[in-house]
Amino acid sequence: MAAEASPFNIHPMDQFVIKPLFGNGDILWYTPTNATLWMGIAVVAVVVLLVLGTRGRAIIPSRSQSIAEEIYSFVRKMTEDIAGKEGLKYFPYIMTLFMFIVLANVLGLIPMSFTTTSHIAVTATMAMAVFVTVTIIGFWKNGMKFLSLFWISSAPLVLRPILAIIEIISYFVRPVSHSIRLAGNMMAGHAVIKVFAGFAGALGIGAVAPIVAIMAVYGLELLVTVIQAYVFTILTVVYLNDALHPAH
Amino acid sequence: MASESTEVAHGAAEAGHAAAEHYVGMPQLNFDWYANQIFWLAVTLVIIYLILSRVALPRIASVLAERHSAIANDLERAEALKQKAVEAEEAYNKALADARAEAGQIVAAAKQDIQKDLDVAISHADAEIAAKTVESEGRIGDIRNSAMQAVEEVALATATAIVRKLMPSIDDKKAVSAAVKARMKGVN
C-alpha cells in the first residue's frame, strides 16, 4: 500500500470483498469463503448464547441464562404483541432471523471481521424469503380475502382503486426496502469507520481527531447494528400480521 | 489482506486495471458471489433454525414455564399460610376473650367473697366499737359525776368559809348547802 502515490490510499469497500478461505480459486456456489466463516461464527455464537448459556436450566438464572431468556422473551413478546397468538406459531422462524442478523451485525464490528449482513445478496435473500412466505401464508390462511389488504373498505369508494394501486406497489416494494435498509446501514457504518481509519493512517501520530471520530462512530454503529436487527425482525412480524389478519 | 483480494475478486477483473490492488466499485453488486452467499446463508439459517427449534427454544420455554409454575406454587402456598395465620389469630383472639370472661367471673366471685368477709368484719368492728363507746361513755359519765361532786364539795366548802367570814352570825349549813346546790343546777 505504501507504494501508492496518494497519501489517502483509503479503500473502504475492500472489507466487503468475498474471498475463498483456502487458496485463490474461483468462488463457486459451494466454495467456503470469509462469508462462510463469519456465518459459521454466528452459528457458534447462537450456540454459546442460547444453548450453552441455558445449560443450567436454573429456576434462578445465571447471567448467561438471563441474557438468553431476555432475548427469547423480547422476540416472543414482540411477535405476540404484533401478530397475536396465531403469530406465535412462526416464532422460531422470527427468532432465527433475529438471532442471525443481530449476531452477524455485532460480529461484523470486530476489527478485521467480515460483515455478512452488509451484502445485499444476504439481506435480499432473507427479505424475499419473508416476502414469499408471508404472501403464501396470506393466501393460504385467508384465500382470496387476503386481497382485502389492498382494498381499503374504510376509504370512500372513489378513492379505493387508487389506494389499491398504491397499496399493491407498496406491497411489492417491501422486500426492496426491507433488505436495502439493513445492508445499507451495515455497509455505510463500516465504510465510514474505514474512511476515518484511513485518515488516521495518513496523519500518523497526530491522528487524534480521526481516532476520536472512530470511537464515536463505533459506539453509534453498535447501536445501529442492534436497532437494524430489531427493525428487520419487527417488519417481518408486521408483514406476518398483515398476512394473518389482512382486514384493515 | 489487500494483496489477496486482487486475485480473488472478479470485480477486480471487471475493474481490470493495473492499480486493481483494491476493489473498485461495490463488492455488494458483484453477482458472481451471489450464489455462494445465498447458499451459505441458507445453510446457516437452517442450522440456526434447527438449533433453536430443537434445543434452545424448548429449553428456554420449559425453564420459563417451570419458573412461572414455581412462582405460582409459592404464591399459592403463601396464600394458604396466610389463611392459616388468620385462623390462628382468630383462635388466639377467641381464647383471649374466653380467658378474659373467665377472669371477670373469677374476679366477681372473689369480690363477693371479699365483700362478705368485709361485711362480717365491719359488723364485728361496729359491734366492738359500739361496746367500747358504751363503756367509754359510762366511764366519762362516772368521771363527770365525780368531778361534779368534787366541784360541789369545793363550792360548798368555799361558800361556807365565805359565809362564816362575812356573816359569822349566820351559820346555817343547810341553807348554804341548799343555795350551792341551786346554783350548781344552773351550771350543770
mmCIF file of N, CA and C in Angstrom, chain B residues 107-185:
data_model
loop_
_atom_site.group_PDB
_atom_site.id
_atom_site.type_symbol
_atom_site.label_atom_id
_atom_site.label_comp_id
_atom_site.label_asym_id
_atom_site.label_seq_id
_atom_site.Cartn_x
_atom_site.Cartn_y
_atom_site.Cartn_z
ATOM 1 N N VAL B 107 -62.945 -12.798 89.171
ATOM 2 C CA VAL B 107 -62.813 -11.535 89.898
ATOM 3 C C VAL B 107 -64.108 -11.212 90.633
ATOM 4 N N ALA B 108 -65.240 -11.421 89.916
ATOM 5 C CA ALA B 108 -66.528 -11.106 90.553
ATOM 6 C C ALA B 108 -66.751 -11.980 91.787
ATOM 7 N N ALA B 109 -66.446 -13.306 91.610
ATOM 8 C CA ALA B 109 -66.620 -14.230 92.739
ATOM 9 C C ALA B 109 -65.739 -13.798 93.908
ATOM 10 N N ALA B 110 -64.489 -13.498 93.567
ATOM 11 C CA ALA B 110 -63.552 -13.079 94.610
ATOM 12 C C ALA B 110 -64.058 -11.835 95.311
ATOM 13 N N LYS B 111 -64.603 -10.913 94.507
ATOM 14 C CA LYS B 111 -65.112 -9.677 95.079
ATOM 15 C C LYS B 111 -66.238 -9.959 96.061
ATOM 16 N N GLN B 112 -67.132 -10.893 95.627
ATOM 17 C CA GLN B 112 -68.258 -11.241 96.506
ATOM 18 C C GLN B 112 -67.757 -11.787 97.838
ATOM 19 N N ASP B 113 -66.791 -12.732 97.677
ATOM 20 C CA ASP B 113 -66.219 -13.340 98.901
ATOM 21 C C ASP B 113 -65.646 -12.254 99.803
ATOM 22 N N ILE B 114 -64.842 -11.420 99.166
ATOM 23 C CA ILE B 114 -64.188 -10.366 99.942
ATOM 24 C C ILE B 114 -65.235 -9.494 100.624
ATOM 25 N N GLN B 115 -66.300 -9.193 99.857
ATOM 26 C CA GLN B 115 -67.352 -8.312 100.392
ATOM 27 C C GLN B 115 -67.994 -8.945 101.635
ATOM 28 N N LYS B 116 -68.211 -10.259 101.459
ATOM 29 C CA LYS B 116 -68.826 -10.978 102.573
ATOM 30 C C LYS B 116 -67.951 -10.876 103.823
ATOM 31 N N ASP B 117 -66.680 -11.232 103.607
ATOM 32 C CA ASP B 117 -65.716 -11.172 104.717
ATOM 33 C C ASP B 117 -65.673 -9.775 105.316
ATOM 34 N N LEU B 118 -65.662 -8.863 104.390
ATOM 35 C CA LEU B 118 -65.558 -7.465 104.809
ATOM 36 C C LEU B 118 -66.765 -7.067 105.651
ATOM 37 N N ASP B 119 -67.960 -7.480 105.139
ATOM 38 C CA ASP B 119 -69.174 -7.116 105.875
ATOM 39 C C ASP B 119 -69.135 -7.680 107.292
ATOM 40 N N VAL B 120 -68.736 -8.990 107.345
ATOM 41 C CA VAL B 120 -68.652 -9.622 108.674
ATOM 42 C C VAL B 120 -67.702 -8.832 109.563
ATOM 43 N N ALA B 121 -66.542 -8.553 108.993
ATOM 44 C CA ALA B 121 -65.513 -7.858 109.764
ATOM 45 C C ALA B 121 -66.009 -6.495 110.217
ATOM 46 N N ILE B 122 -66.700 -5.825 109.260
ATOM 47 C CA ILE B 122 -67.177 -4.479 109.573
ATOM 48 C C ILE B 122 -68.209 -4.534 110.704
ATOM 49 N N SER B 123 -69.137 -5.511 110.588
ATOM 50 C CA SER B 123 -70.190 -5.573 111.622
ATOM 51 C C SER B 123 -69.577 -5.909 112.983
ATOM 52 N N HIS B 124 -68.581 -6.822 112.895
ATOM 53 C CA HIS B 124 -67.824 -7.158 114.095
ATOM 54 C C HIS B 124 -67.232 -5.914 114.732
ATOM 55 N N ALA B 125 -66.535 -5.195 113.860
ATOM 56 C CA ALA B 125 -65.836 -3.986 114.318
ATOM 57 C C ALA B 125 -66.846 -2.989 114.860
ATOM 58 N N ASP B 126 -68.003 -2.874 114.138
ATOM 59 C CA ASP B 126 -69.032 -1.918 114.587
ATOM 60 C C ASP B 126 -69.507 -2.266 115.992
ATOM 61 N N ALA B 127 -69.765 -3.573 116.137
ATOM 62 C CA ALA B 127 -70.266 -4.022 117.447
ATOM 63 C C ALA B 127 -69.258 -3.686 118.554
ATOM 64 N N GLU B 128 -67.985 -4.019 118.211
ATOM 65 C CA GLU B 128 -66.922 -3.754 119.174
ATOM 66 C C GLU B 128 -66.856 -2.277 119.516
ATOM 67 N N ILE B 129 -66.911 -1.498 118.416
ATOM 68 C CA ILE B 129 -66.822 -0.045 118.609
ATOM 69 C C ILE B 129 -67.985 0.435 119.485
ATOM 70 N N ALA B 130 -69.206 -0.113 119.193
ATOM 71 C CA ALA B 130 -70.371 0.312 119.952
ATOM 72 C C ALA B 130 -70.190 -0.025 121.442
ATOM 73 N N ALA B 131 -69.680 -1.284 121.656
ATOM 74 C CA ALA B 131 -69.470 -1.699 123.048
ATOM 75 C C ALA B 131 -68.504 -0.773 123.748
ATOM 76 N N LYS B 132 -67.382 -0.520 122.988
ATOM 77 C CA LYS B 132 -66.348 0.337 123.545
ATOM 78 C C LYS B 132 -66.917 1.712 123.852
ATOM 79 N N THR B 133 -67.777 2.219 122.943
ATOM 80 C CA THR B 133 -68.354 3.551 123.091
ATOM 81 C C THR B 133 -69.211 3.621 124.352
ATOM 82 N N VAL B 134 -70.043 2.535 124.476
ATOM 83 C CA VAL B 134 -70.927 2.499 125.653
ATOM 84 C C VAL B 134 -70.094 2.531 126.927
ATOM 85 N N GLU B 135 -69.044 1.683 126.928
ATOM 86 C CA GLU B 135 -68.183 1.589 128.098
ATOM 87 C C GLU B 135 -67.549 2.938 128.395
ATOM 88 N N SER B 136 -67.040 3.532 127.294
ATOM 89 C CA SER B 136 -66.354 4.818 127.446
ATOM 90 C C SER B 136 -67.328 5.867 127.979
ATOM 91 N N GLU B 137 -68.526 5.845 127.418
ATOM 92 C CA GLU B 137 -69.489 6.856 127.855
ATOM 93 C C GLU B 137 -69.794 6.705 129.341
ATOM 94 N N GLY B 138 -69.912 5.398 129.747
ATOM 95 C CA GLY B 138 -70.161 5.137 131.177
ATOM 96 C C GLY B 138 -69.053 5.732 132.017
ATOM 97 N N ARG B 139 -67.793 5.474 131.526
ATOM 98 C CA ARG B 139 -66.655 5.956 132.300
ATOM 99 C C ARG B 139 -66.624 7.470 132.325
ATOM 100 N N ILE B 140 -66.903 8.071 131.173
ATOM 101 C CA ILE B 140 -66.926 9.532 131.109
ATOM 102 C C ILE B 140 -67.972 10.079 132.060
ATOM 103 N N GLY B 141 -69.163 9.408 132.088
ATOM 104 C CA GLY B 141 -70.234 9.842 132.979
ATOM 105 C C GLY B 141 -69.778 9.766 134.448
ATOM 106 N N ASP B 142 -69.120 8.659 134.755
ATOM 107 C CA ASP B 142 -68.611 8.492 136.119
ATOM 108 C C ASP B 142 -67.671 9.623 136.486
ATOM 109 N N ILE B 143 -66.691 9.818 135.540
ATOM 110 C CA ILE B 143 -65.682 10.860 135.781
ATOM 111 C C ILE B 143 -66.365 12.200 135.992
ATOM 112 N N ARG B 144 -67.336 12.457 135.095
ATOM 113 C CA ARG B 144 -68.007 13.752 135.208
ATOM 114 C C ARG B 144 -68.746 13.862 136.543
ATOM 115 N N ASN B 145 -69.451 12.771 136.896
ATOM 116 C CA ASN B 145 -70.199 12.795 138.156
ATOM 117 C C ASN B 145 -69.288 13.094 139.326
ATOM 118 N N SER B 146 -68.143 12.314 139.305
ATOM 119 C CA SER B 146 -67.228 12.506 140.448
ATOM 120 C C SER B 146 -66.661 13.901 140.429
ATOM 121 N N ALA B 147 -66.412 14.408 139.202
ATOM 122 C CA ALA B 147 -65.883 15.765 139.078
ATOM 123 C C ALA B 147 -66.913 16.750 139.605
ATOM 124 N N MET B 148 -68.169 16.550 139.240
ATOM 125 C CA MET B 148 -69.224 17.469 139.684
ATOM 126 C C MET B 148 -69.349 17.446 141.211
ATOM 127 N N GLN B 149 -69.204 16.204 141.696
ATOM 128 C CA GLN B 149 -69.304 16.069 143.153
ATOM 129 C C GLN B 149 -68.193 16.867 143.820
ATOM 130 N N ALA B 150 -66.991 16.699 143.244
ATOM 131 C CA ALA B 150 -65.832 17.411 143.803
ATOM 132 C C ALA B 150 -66.055 18.907 143.738
ATOM 133 N N VAL B 151 -66.567 19.357 142.604
ATOM 134 C CA VAL B 151 -66.817 20.795 142.430
ATOM 135 C C VAL B 151 -67.814 21.267 143.489
ATOM 136 N N GLU B 152 -68.888 20.451 143.694
ATOM 137 C CA GLU B 152 -69.929 20.841 144.653
ATOM 138 C C GLU B 152 -69.347 20.956 146.047
ATOM 139 N N GLU B 153 -68.470 19.935 146.322
ATOM 140 C CA GLU B 153 -67.858 19.938 147.650
ATOM 141 C C GLU B 153 -66.989 21.174 147.826
ATOM 142 N N VAL B 154 -66.165 21.418 146.805
ATOM 143 C CA VAL B 154 -65.274 22.595 146.881
ATOM 144 C C VAL B 154 -66.125 23.863 147.004
ATOM 145 N N ALA B 155 -67.218 23.927 146.206
ATOM 146 C CA ALA B 155 -68.058 25.123 146.235
ATOM 147 C C ALA B 155 -68.723 25.292 147.608
ATOM 148 N N LEU B 156 -69.175 24.148 148.155
ATOM 149 C CA LEU B 156 -69.832 24.212 149.452
ATOM 150 C C LEU B 156 -68.856 24.686 150.519
ATOM 151 N N ALA B 157 -67.646 24.066 150.486
ATOM 152 C CA ALA B 157 -66.632 24.426 151.474
ATOM 153 C C ALA B 157 -66.290 25.892 151.345
ATOM 154 N N THR B 158 -66.068 26.318 150.079
ATOM 155 C CA THR B 158 -65.715 27.718 149.830
ATOM 156 C C THR B 158 -66.836 28.633 150.319
ATOM 157 N N ALA B 159 -68.094 28.282 149.928
ATOM 158 C CA ALA B 159 -69.219 29.129 150.291
ATOM 159 C C ALA B 159 -69.388 29.177 151.811
ATOM 160 N N THR B 160 -69.208 28.062 152.484
ATOM 161 C CA THR B 160 -69.335 28.017 153.934
ATOM 162 C C THR B 160 -68.302 28.912 154.555
ATOM 163 N N ALA B 161 -67.062 28.775 154.047
ATOM 164 C CA ALA B 161 -65.973 29.585 154.579
ATOM 165 C C ALA B 161 -66.270 31.048 154.375
ATOM 166 N N ILE B 162 -66.735 31.434 153.169
ATOM 167 C CA ILE B 162 -67.045 32.831 152.861
ATOM 168 C C ILE B 162 -68.136 33.325 153.779
ATOM 169 N N VAL B 163 -69.192 32.525 153.910
ATOM 170 C CA VAL B 163 -70.326 32.942 154.746
ATOM 171 C C VAL B 163 -69.860 33.124 156.184
ATOM 172 N N ARG B 164 -69.033 32.231 156.725
ATOM 173 C CA ARG B 164 -68.578 32.286 158.091
ATOM 174 C C ARG B 164 -67.768 33.535 158.285
ATOM 175 N N LYS B 165 -66.904 33.869 157.290
ATOM 176 C CA LYS B 165 -66.070 35.062 157.421
ATOM 177 C C LYS B 165 -66.914 36.321 157.380
ATOM 178 N N LEU B 166 -67.854 36.417 156.437
ATOM 179 C CA LEU B 166 -68.596 37.667 156.246
ATOM 180 C C LEU B 166 -69.726 37.830 157.263
ATOM 181 N N MET B 167 -70.425 36.744 157.464
ATOM 182 C CA MET B 167 -71.564 36.859 158.403
ATOM 183 C C MET B 167 -71.437 35.737 159.421
ATOM 184 N N PRO B 168 -70.605 35.940 160.499
ATOM 185 C CA PRO B 168 -70.386 34.903 161.493
ATOM 186 C C PRO B 168 -71.684 34.550 162.231
ATOM 187 N N SER B 169 -72.618 35.529 162.233
ATOM 188 C CA SER B 169 -73.847 35.281 162.966
ATOM 189 C C SER B 169 -74.665 34.183 162.326
ATOM 190 N N ILE B 170 -74.597 34.158 161.076
ATOM 191 C CA ILE B 170 -75.396 33.141 160.392
ATOM 192 C C ILE B 170 -74.486 31.963 160.080
ATOM 193 N N ASP B 171 -74.796 30.900 160.726
ATOM 194 C CA ASP B 171 -74.027 29.688 160.421
ATOM 195 C C ASP B 171 -75.000 28.553 160.176
ATOM 196 N N ASP B 172 -75.613 28.725 159.003
ATOM 197 C CA ASP B 172 -76.644 27.735 158.681
ATOM 198 C C ASP B 172 -76.148 26.869 157.530
ATOM 199 N N LYS B 173 -75.579 25.761 157.913
ATOM 200 C CA LYS B 173 -75.003 24.865 156.897
ATOM 201 C C LYS B 173 -76.013 24.423 155.865
ATOM 202 N N LYS B 174 -77.183 24.178 156.381
ATOM 203 C CA LYS B 174 -78.212 23.655 155.482
ATOM 204 C C LYS B 174 -78.583 24.647 154.404
ATOM 205 N N ALA B 175 -78.745 25.936 154.816
ATOM 206 C CA ALA B 175 -79.123 26.984 153.864
ATOM 207 C C ALA B 175 -78.040 27.145 152.817
ATOM 208 N N VAL B 176 -76.786 27.139 153.301
ATOM 209 C CA VAL B 176 -75.657 27.327 152.343
ATOM 210 C C VAL B 176 -75.643 26.177 151.348
ATOM 211 N N SER B 177 -75.786 24.994 151.923
ATOM 212 C CA SER B 177 -75.756 23.809 151.038
ATOM 213 C C SER B 177 -76.842 23.862 149.973
ATOM 214 N N ALA B 178 -78.051 24.296 150.438
ATOM 215 C CA ALA B 178 -79.172 24.400 149.501
ATOM 216 C C ALA B 178 -78.887 25.420 148.400
ATOM 217 N N ALA B 179 -78.307 26.576 148.844
ATOM 218 C CA ALA B 179 -78.012 27.651 147.875
ATOM 219 C C ALA B 179 -76.994 27.162 146.837
ATOM 220 N N VAL B 180 -75.923 26.489 147.313
ATOM 221 C CA VAL B 180 -74.872 25.990 146.380
ATOM 222 C C VAL B 180 -75.481 24.981 145.390
ATOM 223 N N LYS B 181 -76.330 24.114 145.925
ATOM 224 C CA LYS B 181 -76.949 23.101 145.070
ATOM 225 C C LYS B 181 -77.780 23.737 143.967
ATOM 226 N N ALA B 182 -78.540 24.819 144.441
ATOM 227 C CA ALA B 182 -79.386 25.518 143.475
ATOM 228 C C ALA B 182 -78.541 26.119 142.367
ATOM 229 N N ARG B 183 -77.463 26.732 142.752
ATOM 230 C CA ARG B 183 -76.550 27.340 141.772
ATOM 231 C C ARG B 183 -75.986 26.317 140.828
ATOM 232 N N MET B 184 -75.523 25.168 141.443
ATOM 233 C CA MET B 184 -74.877 24.134 140.632
ATOM 234 C C MET B 184 -75.825 23.609 139.569
ATOM 235 N N LYS B 185 -77.057 23.598 139.823
ATOM 236 C CA LYS B 185 -78.025 23.097 138.843
ATOM 237 C C LYS B 185 -77.977 23.886 137.558
#
